[in-house]
Amino acid sequence: MSEEIVFYHNPQSRAAMVHFMLEECGADYRVVPIDFSKGEHKAPEFLKLNPMGKLPTIVHRGTVVTETPAIIAYLADIFPQAGLAPPIGDPARGTYYRWLFFGGSCFEPAILDTATKRPAPDPGMAGYGSYQDVLTALKTALTPGPWLLGERYSAADVYVGSELNWAMMFGAPGLKGEKVFDDYVARLTAREAYKKVSGEAAPA
Ligand SMILES: N[C@@H](CCC(=O)N[C@@H](CS)C(=O)NCC(=O)O)C(=O)O
């Protein structure tokens, strides 16, 4: 069982968020570059790890972890010294989970539906309600800030903040120009760990 973290990476993907998190944790890790143009993510060897043929993917202690928020939460737990997750039993852990899951189950589908101009689903059926509901919820969560857990910076900020940054980069409506979002992303992108990996492109 290897202690080494093997990180399957392409900077033009959501793996950029995991790269940011690995740096936040001060982790030692080995990057395995995956070239989408060569179809390396659909190669049989890679599909054995992640049958979805998608990045990011990590392997640690013989376990494969996929799905960006799961990887980010996993890293926060195995690097407790980085202080990026409230401990189990701390009520702040509830808020932490709340926004971490909100990122994957509400923010991301709302942004993708809007960006790809899919007709808005019935808000009562859609897990995210409406696009505007999602923005309002996030705005409320970040007020007064500075982070999703108030004064405490966490892995939920790495994930949700990176998704917000990515959505702002491609001009998703209602984000850029909103002070609460602009200021939050400015704080996030001022982090040393972000600057270390920011030569990389935004997730595709
Ligand atoms: N649910 C996954 C989504 C992963 C995903 O869609 N990754 C994209 C890049 S951002 C990918 O690998 N696309 C290549 C493909 O599907 O061919 C996560 O949150 O990590």
Coordinates of C-alpha atoms and ligand atoms in Angstrom, one line a residue:
M1 CA 0.0 0.0 0.0
S2 CA 1.7 3.1 -1.2
E3 CA 1.8 6.3 0.9
E4 CA 2.5 8.2 -2.3
I5 CA -0.4 10.3 -3.7
V6 CA -0.6 9.7 -7.4
F7 CA -2.4 12.6 -9.1
Y8 CA -3.7 12.1 -12.7
H9 CA -3.7 15.6 -14.0
N10 CA -4.5 17.8 -16.9
P11 CA -4.5 21.6 -16.1
Q12 CA -7.3 22.2 -18.6
S13 CA -9.7 20.3 -16.3
R14 CA -11.3 20.2 -12.9
A15 CA -8.0 18.6 -11.8
A16 CA -6.7 22.2 -11.4
M17 CA -8.8 22.5 -8.3
V18 CA -7.2 19.3 -6.8
H19 CA -3.8 20.7 -7.7
F20 CA -4.6 23.9 -5.7
M21 CA -5.8 21.7 -2.8
L22 CA -2.7 19.5 -2.9
E23 CA -0.6 22.7 -2.6
E24 CA -2.8 24.0 0.3
C25 CA -2.1 20.8 2.1
G26 CA 1.6 21.0 1.5
A27 CA 1.3 17.4 0.1
D28 CA 4.0 15.4 -1.6
Y29 CA 2.5 14.0 -4.7
R30 CA 3.4 12.6 -8.1
V31 CA 1.7 14.0 -11.2
V32 CA 0.8 11.7 -14.0
P33 CA 0.0 14.0 -16.9
I34 CA -3.0 12.9 -19.0
D35 CA -3.2 14.2 -22.5
F36 CA -6.9 14.5 -23.6
S37 CA -5.9 15.0 -27.2
K38 CA -4.3 11.5 -27.2
G39 CA -7.3 10.0 -25.5
E40 CA -5.1 8.9 -22.5
H41 CA -8.1 9.3 -20.2
K42 CA -10.0 6.6 -22.2
A43 CA -7.1 4.2 -22.3
P44 CA -7.8 0.7 -20.8
E45 CA -5.2 1.2 -18.0
F46 CA -6.8 4.5 -16.9
L47 CA -10.3 3.1 -17.2
K48 CA -9.3 0.4 -14.7
L49 CA -8.9 3.2 -12.2
N50 CA -11.7 5.4 -13.2
P51 CA -14.3 3.8 -15.5
M52 CA -15.7 7.3 -16.2
G53 CA -12.5 8.1 -18.0
K54 CA -12.4 11.5 -16.3
L55 CA -10.1 13.7 -14.3
P56 CA -9.3 14.4 -11.6
T57 CA -8.4 11.0 -10.2
I58 CA -6.0 10.2 -7.4
V59 CA -4.6 7.0 -6.0
H60 CA -3.5 6.8 -2.4
R61 CA -2.9 3.8 -0.1
G62 CA -4.3 1.5 -2.8
T63 CA -7.5 3.5 -3.0
V64 CA -8.8 5.3 -6.0
V65 CA -10.6 8.6 -5.3
T66 CA -12.5 10.4 -8.0
E67 CA -15.0 13.3 -8.1
T68 CA -13.4 16.7 -7.3
P69 CA -15.2 17.5 -4.0
A70 CA -14.6 13.9 -2.7
I71 CA -10.9 14.2 -3.5
I72 CA -10.7 17.7 -1.9
A73 CA -12.5 16.4 1.2
Y74 CA -10.3 13.3 1.4
L75 CA -7.1 15.4 1.2
A76 CA -8.4 17.8 3.9
D77 CA -8.9 14.7 6.2
I78 CA -5.5 13.1 5.5
F79 CA -3.7 16.4 6.1
P80 CA -5.4 17.6 9.3
Q81 CA -2.3 19.7 10.0
A82 CA -3.4 22.0 7.1
G83 CA -6.5 22.8 9.1
L84 CA -8.8 22.8 6.1
A85 CA -11.7 20.8 7.6
P86 CA -13.4 21.3 10.9
P87 CA -13.0 18.1 13.0
I88 CA -15.7 15.5 13.2
G89 CA -18.0 16.5 16.0
D90 CA -17.5 20.2 15.5
P91 CA -20.8 21.9 14.4
A92 CA -18.9 23.8 11.8
R93 CA -18.4 20.4 10.1
G94 CA -22.1 20.6 9.1
T95 CA -21.6 23.9 7.4
Y96 CA -18.5 22.6 5.8
Y97 CA -20.3 19.6 4.3
R98 CA -23.2 21.7 3.3
W99 CA -21.2 24.0 1.0
L100 CA -18.9 21.3 -0.2
F101 CA -21.9 19.3 -1.4
F102 CA -23.7 22.4 -2.6
G103 CA -20.8 23.0 -5.0
G104 CA -21.2 19.6 -6.7
S105 CA -25.0 19.1 -6.5
C106 CA -26.3 22.7 -7.0
F107 CA -23.8 25.2 -8.1
E108 CA -22.1 23.1 -10.9
P109 CA -25.3 21.8 -12.6
A110 CA -26.9 25.3 -12.4
I111 CA -23.9 26.8 -14.1
L112 CA -23.6 24.1 -16.7
D113 CA -27.3 24.3 -17.6
T114 CA -27.1 28.0 -17.9
A115 CA -23.8 28.0 -19.9
T116 CA -25.1 25.4 -22.3
K117 CA -28.4 27.2 -22.6
R118 CA -30.4 24.2 -21.6
P119 CA -34.1 25.1 -20.8
A120 CA -34.4 25.7 -17.1
P121 CA -35.8 22.6 -15.4
D122 CA -38.8 22.8 -13.1
P123 CA -37.4 24.4 -10.0
G124 CA -39.3 22.0 -7.8
M125 CA -37.7 19.0 -9.5
A126 CA -34.2 20.4 -10.0
G127 CA -32.0 19.9 -7.0
Y128 CA -30.7 23.4 -7.5
G129 CA -34.0 25.1 -7.7
S130 CA -33.3 27.9 -10.1
Y131 CA -30.1 29.6 -11.2
Q132 CA -31.1 32.7 -9.2
D133 CA -31.8 30.6 -6.1
V134 CA -28.2 29.2 -6.3
L135 CA -26.6 32.7 -6.6
T136 CA -28.8 34.0 -3.7
A137 CA -27.8 31.0 -1.5
L138 CA -24.2 31.5 -2.2
K139 CA -24.3 35.2 -1.7
T140 CA -26.0 34.7 1.7
A141 CA -23.4 32.1 2.7
L142 CA -20.6 34.5 1.9
T143 CA -22.1 37.4 3.9
P144 CA -20.4 38.6 5.9
G145 CA -17.6 36.2 5.0
P146 CA -14.8 36.4 4.4
W147 CA -15.2 32.6 3.8
L148 CA -18.0 30.1 3.7
L149 CA -17.4 29.2 7.3
G150 CA -17.0 32.8 8.3
E151 CA -13.5 33.5 9.6
R152 CA -12.4 30.0 8.9
Y153 CA -10.9 29.2 5.5
S154 CA -11.6 25.6 4.5
A155 CA -11.5 23.0 1.7
A156 CA -15.1 24.0 0.9
D157 CA -13.6 27.4 -0.2
V158 CA -11.0 25.6 -2.3
Y159 CA -13.8 23.8 -4.2
V160 CA -16.7 26.3 -4.3
G161 CA -14.5 29.3 -4.7
S162 CA -12.6 27.6 -7.6
E163 CA -15.9 26.7 -9.3
L164 CA -17.1 30.3 -8.8
N165 CA -13.8 31.6 -10.2
W166 CA -14.1 29.3 -13.2
A167 CA -17.8 30.3 -13.8
M168 CA -16.7 34.0 -13.7
M169 CA -13.9 33.4 -16.2
F170 CA -16.3 32.2 -18.8
G171 CA -18.8 34.9 -18.0
A172 CA -21.7 33.1 -16.3
P173 CA -24.4 35.6 -15.7
G174 CA -24.9 37.4 -12.4
L175 CA -21.4 36.8 -11.0
K176 CA -18.8 39.3 -12.1
G177 CA -19.5 42.8 -10.8
E178 CA -21.3 41.4 -7.7
K179 CA -19.0 42.7 -5.0
V180 CA -19.5 39.7 -2.7
F181 CA -18.3 37.3 -5.4
D182 CA -15.6 39.6 -6.8
D183 CA -14.1 40.0 -3.3
Y184 CA -14.4 36.3 -2.4
V185 CA -12.6 35.2 -5.6
A186 CA -10.0 37.9 -5.1
R187 CA -9.2 36.6 -1.6
L188 CA -9.1 33.0 -2.9
T189 CA -6.8 33.8 -5.8
A190 CA -4.5 35.7 -3.5
R191 CA -3.7 32.4 -1.7
E192 CA -0.1 31.3 -2.1
A193 CA -1.2 27.8 -3.1
Y194 CA -3.5 29.2 -5.8
K195 CA -0.6 31.4 -7.2
K196 CA 1.6 28.3 -7.3
V197 CA -0.7 26.5 -9.7
S198 CA -2.4 29.5 -11.4
G199 CA -0.2 29.3 -14.5
E200 CA -2.7 26.5 -15.3
A201 CA -5.8 27.1 -17.3
A202 CA -9.3 27.0 -15.8
P203 CA -11.2 23.7 -15.7
A204 CA -12.8 22.7 -19.0
Ligands
LIG1 N1 -17.9 14.7 -11.5 C1 -16.5 14.9 -11.9 C2 -16.5 15.5 -13.3 C3 -15.1 15.2 -13.9 C4 -15.1 15.7 -15.3 O1 -16.1 15.8 -16.0 N2 -13.9 15.9 -15.8 C5 -13.7 16.4 -17.2 C6 -12.6 17.5 -17.2 S1 -13.1 18.9 -16.3 C7 -13.1 15.2 -18.0 O2 -12.3 14.5 -17.5 N3 -13.5 15.2 -19.3 C8 -12.9 14.3 -20.2 C9 -14.0 13.4 -20.8 O3 -15.0 13.2 -20.2 O4 -13.7 13.0 -21.9 C10 -15.8 15.7 -10.8 O5 -16.4 16.5 -10.1 O6 -14.5 15.6 -10.8

